[in-house]
Every structure is written in structure tokens, then in C-alpha cells.
Tab-separated table of C-alpha atoms in Angstrom:
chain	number	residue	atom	x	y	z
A	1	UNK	CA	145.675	37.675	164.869
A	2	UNK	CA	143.566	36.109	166.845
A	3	UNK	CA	139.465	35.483	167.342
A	4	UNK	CA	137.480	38.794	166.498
A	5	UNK	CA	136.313	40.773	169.612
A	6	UNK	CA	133.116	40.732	167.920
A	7	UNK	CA	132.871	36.420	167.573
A	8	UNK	CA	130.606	35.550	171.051
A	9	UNK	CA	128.455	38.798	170.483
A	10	UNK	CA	124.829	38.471	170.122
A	11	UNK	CA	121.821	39.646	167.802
A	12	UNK	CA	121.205	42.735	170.125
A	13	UNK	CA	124.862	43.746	170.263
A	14	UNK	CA	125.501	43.701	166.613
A	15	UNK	CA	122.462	45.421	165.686
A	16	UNK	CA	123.230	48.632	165.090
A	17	UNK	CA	120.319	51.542	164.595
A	18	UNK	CA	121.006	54.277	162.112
A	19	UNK	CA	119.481	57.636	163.521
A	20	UNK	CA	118.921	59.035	160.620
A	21	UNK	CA	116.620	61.624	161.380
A	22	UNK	CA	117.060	65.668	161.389
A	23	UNK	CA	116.639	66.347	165.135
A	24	UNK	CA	118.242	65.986	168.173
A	25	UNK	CA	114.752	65.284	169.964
A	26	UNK	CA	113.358	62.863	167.169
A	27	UNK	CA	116.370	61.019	167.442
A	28	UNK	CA	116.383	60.332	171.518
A	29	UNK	CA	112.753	59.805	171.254
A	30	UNK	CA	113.762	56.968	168.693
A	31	UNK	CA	116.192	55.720	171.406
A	32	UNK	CA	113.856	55.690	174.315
A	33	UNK	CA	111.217	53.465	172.261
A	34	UNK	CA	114.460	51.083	171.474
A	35	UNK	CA	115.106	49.469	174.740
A	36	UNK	CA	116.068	46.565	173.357
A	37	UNK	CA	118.532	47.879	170.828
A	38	UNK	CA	122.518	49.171	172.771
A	39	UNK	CA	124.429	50.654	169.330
A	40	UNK	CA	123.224	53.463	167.122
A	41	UNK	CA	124.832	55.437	164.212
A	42	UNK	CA	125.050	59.240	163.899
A	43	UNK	CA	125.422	60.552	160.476
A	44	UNK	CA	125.418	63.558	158.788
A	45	UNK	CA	121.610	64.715	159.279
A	46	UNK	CA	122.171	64.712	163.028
A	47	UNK	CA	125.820	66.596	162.398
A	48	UNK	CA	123.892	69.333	160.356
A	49	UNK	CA	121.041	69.626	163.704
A	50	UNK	CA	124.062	70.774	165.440
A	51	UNK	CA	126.101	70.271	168.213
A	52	UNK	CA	126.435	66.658	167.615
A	53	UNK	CA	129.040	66.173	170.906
A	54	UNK	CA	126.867	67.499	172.383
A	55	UNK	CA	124.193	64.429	171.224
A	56	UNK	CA	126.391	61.973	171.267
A	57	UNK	CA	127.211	62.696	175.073
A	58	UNK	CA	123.741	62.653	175.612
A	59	UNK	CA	122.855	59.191	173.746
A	60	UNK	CA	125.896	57.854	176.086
A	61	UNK	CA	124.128	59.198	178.860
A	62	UNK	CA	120.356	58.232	178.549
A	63	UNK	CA	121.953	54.774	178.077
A	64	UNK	CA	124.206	54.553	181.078
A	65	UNK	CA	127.760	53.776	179.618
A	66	UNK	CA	126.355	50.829	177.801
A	67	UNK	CA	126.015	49.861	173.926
A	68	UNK	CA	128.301	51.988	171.546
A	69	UNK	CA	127.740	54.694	169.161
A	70	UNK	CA	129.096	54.614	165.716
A	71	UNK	CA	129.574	58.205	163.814
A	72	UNK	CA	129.292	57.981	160.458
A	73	UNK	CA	130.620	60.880	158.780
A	74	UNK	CA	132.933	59.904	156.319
A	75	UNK	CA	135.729	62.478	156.563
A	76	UNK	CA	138.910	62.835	154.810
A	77	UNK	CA	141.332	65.137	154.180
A	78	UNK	CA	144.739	66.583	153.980
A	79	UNK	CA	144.469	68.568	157.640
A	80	UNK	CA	145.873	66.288	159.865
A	81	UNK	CA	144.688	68.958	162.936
A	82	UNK	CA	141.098	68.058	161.551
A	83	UNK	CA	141.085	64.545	161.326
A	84	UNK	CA	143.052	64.741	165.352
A	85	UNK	CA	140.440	66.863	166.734
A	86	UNK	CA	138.167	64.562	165.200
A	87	UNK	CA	139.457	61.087	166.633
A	88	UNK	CA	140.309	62.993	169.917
A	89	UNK	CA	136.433	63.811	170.278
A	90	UNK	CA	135.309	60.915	169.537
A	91	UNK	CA	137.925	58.849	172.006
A	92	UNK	CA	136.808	61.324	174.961
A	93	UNK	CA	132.485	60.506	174.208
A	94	UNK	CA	133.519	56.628	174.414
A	95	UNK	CA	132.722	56.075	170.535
A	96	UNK	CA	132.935	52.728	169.588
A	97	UNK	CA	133.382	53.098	165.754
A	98	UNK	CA	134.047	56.005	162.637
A	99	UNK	CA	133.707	56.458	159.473
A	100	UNK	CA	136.925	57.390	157.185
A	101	UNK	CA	136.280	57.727	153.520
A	102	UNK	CA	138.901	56.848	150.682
A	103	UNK	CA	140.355	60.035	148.824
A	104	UNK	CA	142.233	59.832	145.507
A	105	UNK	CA	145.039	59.208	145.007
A	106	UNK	CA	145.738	57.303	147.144
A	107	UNK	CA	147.996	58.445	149.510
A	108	UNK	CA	145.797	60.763	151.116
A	109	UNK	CA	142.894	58.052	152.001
A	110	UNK	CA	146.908	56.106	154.167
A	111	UNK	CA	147.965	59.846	155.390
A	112	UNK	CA	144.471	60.281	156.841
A	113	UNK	CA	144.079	56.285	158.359
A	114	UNK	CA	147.910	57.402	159.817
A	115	UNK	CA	146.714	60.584	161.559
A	116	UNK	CA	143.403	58.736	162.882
A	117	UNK	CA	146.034	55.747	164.379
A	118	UNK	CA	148.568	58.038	165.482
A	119	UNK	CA	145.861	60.289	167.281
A	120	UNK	CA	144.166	57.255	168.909
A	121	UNK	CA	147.357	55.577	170.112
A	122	UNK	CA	147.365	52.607	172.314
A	123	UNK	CA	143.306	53.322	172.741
A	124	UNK	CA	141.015	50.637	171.781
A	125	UNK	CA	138.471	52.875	170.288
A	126	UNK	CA	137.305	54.291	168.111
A	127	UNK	CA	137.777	51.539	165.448
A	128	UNK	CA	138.491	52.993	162.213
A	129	UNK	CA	136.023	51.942	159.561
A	130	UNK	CA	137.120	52.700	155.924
A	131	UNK	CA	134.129	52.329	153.062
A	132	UNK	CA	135.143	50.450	149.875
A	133	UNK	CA	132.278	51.482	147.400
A	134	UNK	CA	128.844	52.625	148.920
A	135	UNK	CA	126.261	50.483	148.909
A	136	UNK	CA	124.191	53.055	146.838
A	137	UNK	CA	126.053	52.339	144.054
A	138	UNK	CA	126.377	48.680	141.397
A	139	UNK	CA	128.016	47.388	138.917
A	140	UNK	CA	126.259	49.893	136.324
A	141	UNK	CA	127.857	52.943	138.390
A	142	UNK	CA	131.164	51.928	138.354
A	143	UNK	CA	130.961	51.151	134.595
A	144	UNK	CA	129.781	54.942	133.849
A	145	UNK	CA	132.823	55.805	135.733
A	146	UNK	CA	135.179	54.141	133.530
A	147	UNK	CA	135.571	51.227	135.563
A	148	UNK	CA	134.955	47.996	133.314
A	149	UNK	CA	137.505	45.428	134.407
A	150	UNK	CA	135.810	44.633	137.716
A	151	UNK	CA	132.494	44.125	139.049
A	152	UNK	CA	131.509	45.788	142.540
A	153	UNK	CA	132.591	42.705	144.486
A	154	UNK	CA	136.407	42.538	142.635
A	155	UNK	CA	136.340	46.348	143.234
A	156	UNK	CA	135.840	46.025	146.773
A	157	UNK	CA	138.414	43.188	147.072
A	158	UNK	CA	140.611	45.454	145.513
A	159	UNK	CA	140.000	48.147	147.379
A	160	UNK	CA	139.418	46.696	150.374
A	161	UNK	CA	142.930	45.296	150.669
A	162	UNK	CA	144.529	48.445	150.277
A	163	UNK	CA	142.783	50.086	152.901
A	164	UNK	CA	143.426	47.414	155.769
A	165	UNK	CA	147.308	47.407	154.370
A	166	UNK	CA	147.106	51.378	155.566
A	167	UNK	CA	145.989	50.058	159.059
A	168	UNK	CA	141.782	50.476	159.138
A	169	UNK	CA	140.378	48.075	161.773
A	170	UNK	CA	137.408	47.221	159.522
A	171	UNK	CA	135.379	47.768	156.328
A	172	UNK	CA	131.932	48.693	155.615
A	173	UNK	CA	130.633	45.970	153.162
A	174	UNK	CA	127.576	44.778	151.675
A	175	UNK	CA	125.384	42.972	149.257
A	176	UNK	CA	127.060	39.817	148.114
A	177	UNK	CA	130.665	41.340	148.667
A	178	UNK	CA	129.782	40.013	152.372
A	179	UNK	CA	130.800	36.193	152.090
A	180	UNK	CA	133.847	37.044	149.344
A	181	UNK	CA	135.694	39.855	151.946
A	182	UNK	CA	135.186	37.453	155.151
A	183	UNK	CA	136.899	35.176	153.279
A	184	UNK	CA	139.557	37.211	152.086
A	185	UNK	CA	140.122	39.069	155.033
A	186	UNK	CA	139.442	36.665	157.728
A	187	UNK	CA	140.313	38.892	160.938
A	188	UNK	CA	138.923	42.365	159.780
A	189	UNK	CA	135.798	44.037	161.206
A	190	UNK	CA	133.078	43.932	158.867
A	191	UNK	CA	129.922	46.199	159.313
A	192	UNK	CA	127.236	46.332	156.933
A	193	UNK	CA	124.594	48.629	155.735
A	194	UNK	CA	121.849	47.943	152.864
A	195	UNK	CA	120.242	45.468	155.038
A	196	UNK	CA	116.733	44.689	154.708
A	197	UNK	CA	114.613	42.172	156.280
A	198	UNK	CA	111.824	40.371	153.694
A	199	UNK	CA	108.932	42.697	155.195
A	200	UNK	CA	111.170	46.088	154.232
A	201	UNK	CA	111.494	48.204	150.952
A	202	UNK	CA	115.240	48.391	149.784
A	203	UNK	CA	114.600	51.826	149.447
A	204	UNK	CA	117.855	53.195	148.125
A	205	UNK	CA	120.261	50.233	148.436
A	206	UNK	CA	121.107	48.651	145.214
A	207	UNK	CA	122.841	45.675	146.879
A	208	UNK	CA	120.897	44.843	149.948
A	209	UNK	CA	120.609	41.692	151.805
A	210	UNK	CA	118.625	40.075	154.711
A	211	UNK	CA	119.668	40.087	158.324
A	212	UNK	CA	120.315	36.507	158.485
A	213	UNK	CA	121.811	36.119	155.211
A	214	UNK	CA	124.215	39.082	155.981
A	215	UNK	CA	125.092	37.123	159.316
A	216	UNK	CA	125.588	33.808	157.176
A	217	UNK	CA	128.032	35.360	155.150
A	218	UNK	CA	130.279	36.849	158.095
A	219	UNK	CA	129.391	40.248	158.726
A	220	UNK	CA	130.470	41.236	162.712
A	221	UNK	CA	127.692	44.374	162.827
A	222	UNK	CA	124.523	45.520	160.386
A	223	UNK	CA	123.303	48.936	159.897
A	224	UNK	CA	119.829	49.127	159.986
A	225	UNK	CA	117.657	52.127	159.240
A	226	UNK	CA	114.196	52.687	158.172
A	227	UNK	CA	112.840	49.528	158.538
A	228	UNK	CA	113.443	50.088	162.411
A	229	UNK	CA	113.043	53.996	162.162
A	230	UNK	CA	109.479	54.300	160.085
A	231	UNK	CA	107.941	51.416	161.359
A	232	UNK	CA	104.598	51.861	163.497
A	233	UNK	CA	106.268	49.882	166.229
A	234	UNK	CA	110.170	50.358	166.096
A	235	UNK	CA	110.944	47.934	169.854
A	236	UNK	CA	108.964	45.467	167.990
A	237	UNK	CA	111.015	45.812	164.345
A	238	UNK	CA	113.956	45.702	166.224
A	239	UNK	CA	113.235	42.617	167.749
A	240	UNK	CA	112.581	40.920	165.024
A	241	UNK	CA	115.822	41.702	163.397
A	242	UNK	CA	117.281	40.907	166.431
A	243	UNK	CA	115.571	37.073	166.461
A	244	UNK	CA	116.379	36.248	162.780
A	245	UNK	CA	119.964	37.467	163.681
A	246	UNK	CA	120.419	35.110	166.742
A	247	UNK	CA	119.051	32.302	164.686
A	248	UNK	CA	121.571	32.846	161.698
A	249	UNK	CA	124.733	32.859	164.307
A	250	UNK	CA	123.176	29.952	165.872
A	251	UNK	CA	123.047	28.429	162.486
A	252	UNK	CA	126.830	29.984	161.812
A	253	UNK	CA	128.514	28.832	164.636
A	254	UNK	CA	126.653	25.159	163.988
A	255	UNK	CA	128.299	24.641	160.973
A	256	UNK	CA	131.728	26.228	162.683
A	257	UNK	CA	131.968	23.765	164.699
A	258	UNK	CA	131.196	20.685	162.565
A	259	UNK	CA	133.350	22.060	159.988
């Protein structure tokens, strides 16, 4: 494969604002105030407001066919008509990226990354975006759960693997597991949440990492939430994401190229 359409993109394209609020109207007024920010994830608060087509087509709209909109909703299933309807929806509103979740065993999470592929044919969008381990949960949680002969990052790896092999475009990694699935899985999309700049609270990330750290280690796009969302001046949060971003892939490509 070749370079990653996401390689010459900067700060304020990968920067991606989760709307993670419980109205349709708190949610556009979040956009307006973001000038300077062109992607934003949907997720299931905004899905349970209602008529979220109906939102997205609007967010597409107020910024005039540019930026992207990820929906994160995680489904899964057996029903292919679902998951069809689904990626049809979501090809007609222009959306850039989804959210499919991995179901056990195992072939349902490949029957469900089939039916998303099949459905979106030779479309480049949306990319299908498959979630290894949540970045909610450590080490400690997948030990309760019986799972003792890997740490998060192995699991991931592990998991990881198996889910591009069914044909995902990307995965949604984070914390450390950053640098270790770049390397492994050098042409994959890689979008990550739990980020938090050294001003923000981790709130309820157990493996977070900074903006330019995240960057450092390879990630193509980072999710970022509340430390945009609940801050007293969210253009001005955003931007200074944004700059420690662009400094990182200046940094990045720096060492690319004398490597």
C-alpha cells in the first residue's frame, strides 16, 4: 500500500471534536464557536436527542461541504439489513468515518466488517473504524475478565490484527498502544481518543496521552472532548491543541526525513 491519505494533513484537519453533549442545539452552538476546528464526532448522546440524520445533515451544512464528521456508535450485529441501512446513511450525509464494534466470537465482528464493505462498495467513505479495547478500560480490567496472558497493549496487537485481516480501514487506539500498532501496522488508519493536553483532567480515560505525544507516536486523527467542550473559551482550547499538534508533525516528519 502506499502513503496514508492522512500523511500531509495538518493539526486542524486531524483534530477531531467529540460532540458529546445531549442536544441538537448545544451541539451546533459548540460548532459555531469552533471555527477553527473542520471534523467532529457524533456519538450516542446526540443519537438518543433524536433524529441524528437529520444533525448530521445539518453539521454538513452549517459547514459548507468541508471537514468530515465521524459517527461513533459502535454497532454490531447479526442483521446485515441494519448494518446496510446504516453504511448507506452514512455514505449519502458524506461521513468521513464509523464506528464498528467487535462481537464474540468472532465471526460476527468479520460478517459485520463484510456487510459494511460490501454495502459501501467502490466508495471511499465512510472508513470503517473497528475498536480494539476501549480506552476506559487497563490492564486491571482485562485481568478481572480472565485475561492474564497479555497486557492492554499485546491485547490490542492481538486484536488489532484480526480486525484489519477482516478488512477495517483503521483502528481506534490509545495510550501507549499508539507507537507499538503504527509500528505493527504501518498503513492502517489510526484515530485516537483519551487524549489530554497537560492543562486537562483525564477524566475517565485510564490510558490517556498528550496531543503531541499521541502525534509522536503515529496516530493519523485524535478525539478530543471536554477539554475543548467545557472550557470557558473552546476556539481558543482548540487552538492550542491544534499548535502543539503542528509542532509534533513538524518534529515527526523532521526525524522522517533524516531517518
Amino acid at each position: 500500500m502506499g502513503e496514508r491519505p492522512a500523511a500531509n494533513l495538518s493539526g486542524k484537519d486531524r483534530l477531531i471534536v467529540a460532540l458529546d453533549v445531549p442536544t441538537h442545539a448545544e451541539a451546533l452552538g459548540l460548532v459555531e464557536k469552533l471555527g477553527n476546528v473542520s471534523f467532529f464526532k457524533v456519538g450516542l448522546e446526540l443519537f438518543l436527542a433524536g433524529n441524528l440524520l437529520g444533525f448530521i445533515q445539518e453539521l454538513a451544512e452549517s459547514r459548507a461541504g468541508q471537514g468530515g464528521v465521524f459517527v461513533d456508535l459502535k454497532l454490531s450485529g447479526d442483521i446485515g439489513n441494519t448494518i446496510a441501512a446504516f453504511i448507506e446513511s452514512c455514505m449519502a450525509l458524506n461521513v468521513r468515518f464509523v464506528t464498528l464494534t467487535e462481537s464474540m466470537p468472532y465471526v460476527m465482528t468479520t460478517r459485520t466488517i463484510e456487510t459494511a464493505l460490501k454495502t459501501r462498495g467502490v466508495a471511499e467513505h465512510p472508513k470503517i473504524l473497528m475498536v480494539p479495547l476501549l480506552s476506559s478500560l487497563s490492564d486491571d480490567d482485562l485481568r478481572s475478565e480472565g485475561i492474564t496472558e497479555v497486557d492492554s497493549t499485546q491485547y490490542m496487537l492481538e486484536r488489532g490484527e484480526k480486525l484489519l485481516a477482516g478488512g477495517c480501514d483503521g483502528l481506534i487506539v490509545s495510550g501507549d498502544a499508539i507507537g507499538a500498532c503504527r509500528e505493527r501496522f504501518p498503513n492502517a488508519d489510526i484515530v485516537s481518543p483519551g487524549i489530554r493536553p497537560a492543562w486537562a483532567a483525564s477524566d475517565d480515560h485510564k490510558r490517556i496521552t498528550t496531543p503531541a505525544d499521541a502525534i509522536r507516536m503515529g496516530s493519523d486523527y485524535l478525539v478530543v472532548g471536554r477539554p475543548i467542550t467545557q472550557s470557558d473559551d473552546p476556539h481558543r482550547a482548540a487552538k492550542a491543541i491544534i499548535d502543539e499538534m503542528d509542532e509534533a508533525l513538524e518534529s515527526r516528519n523532521s526525524v522522517a526525513a533524516t531517518g
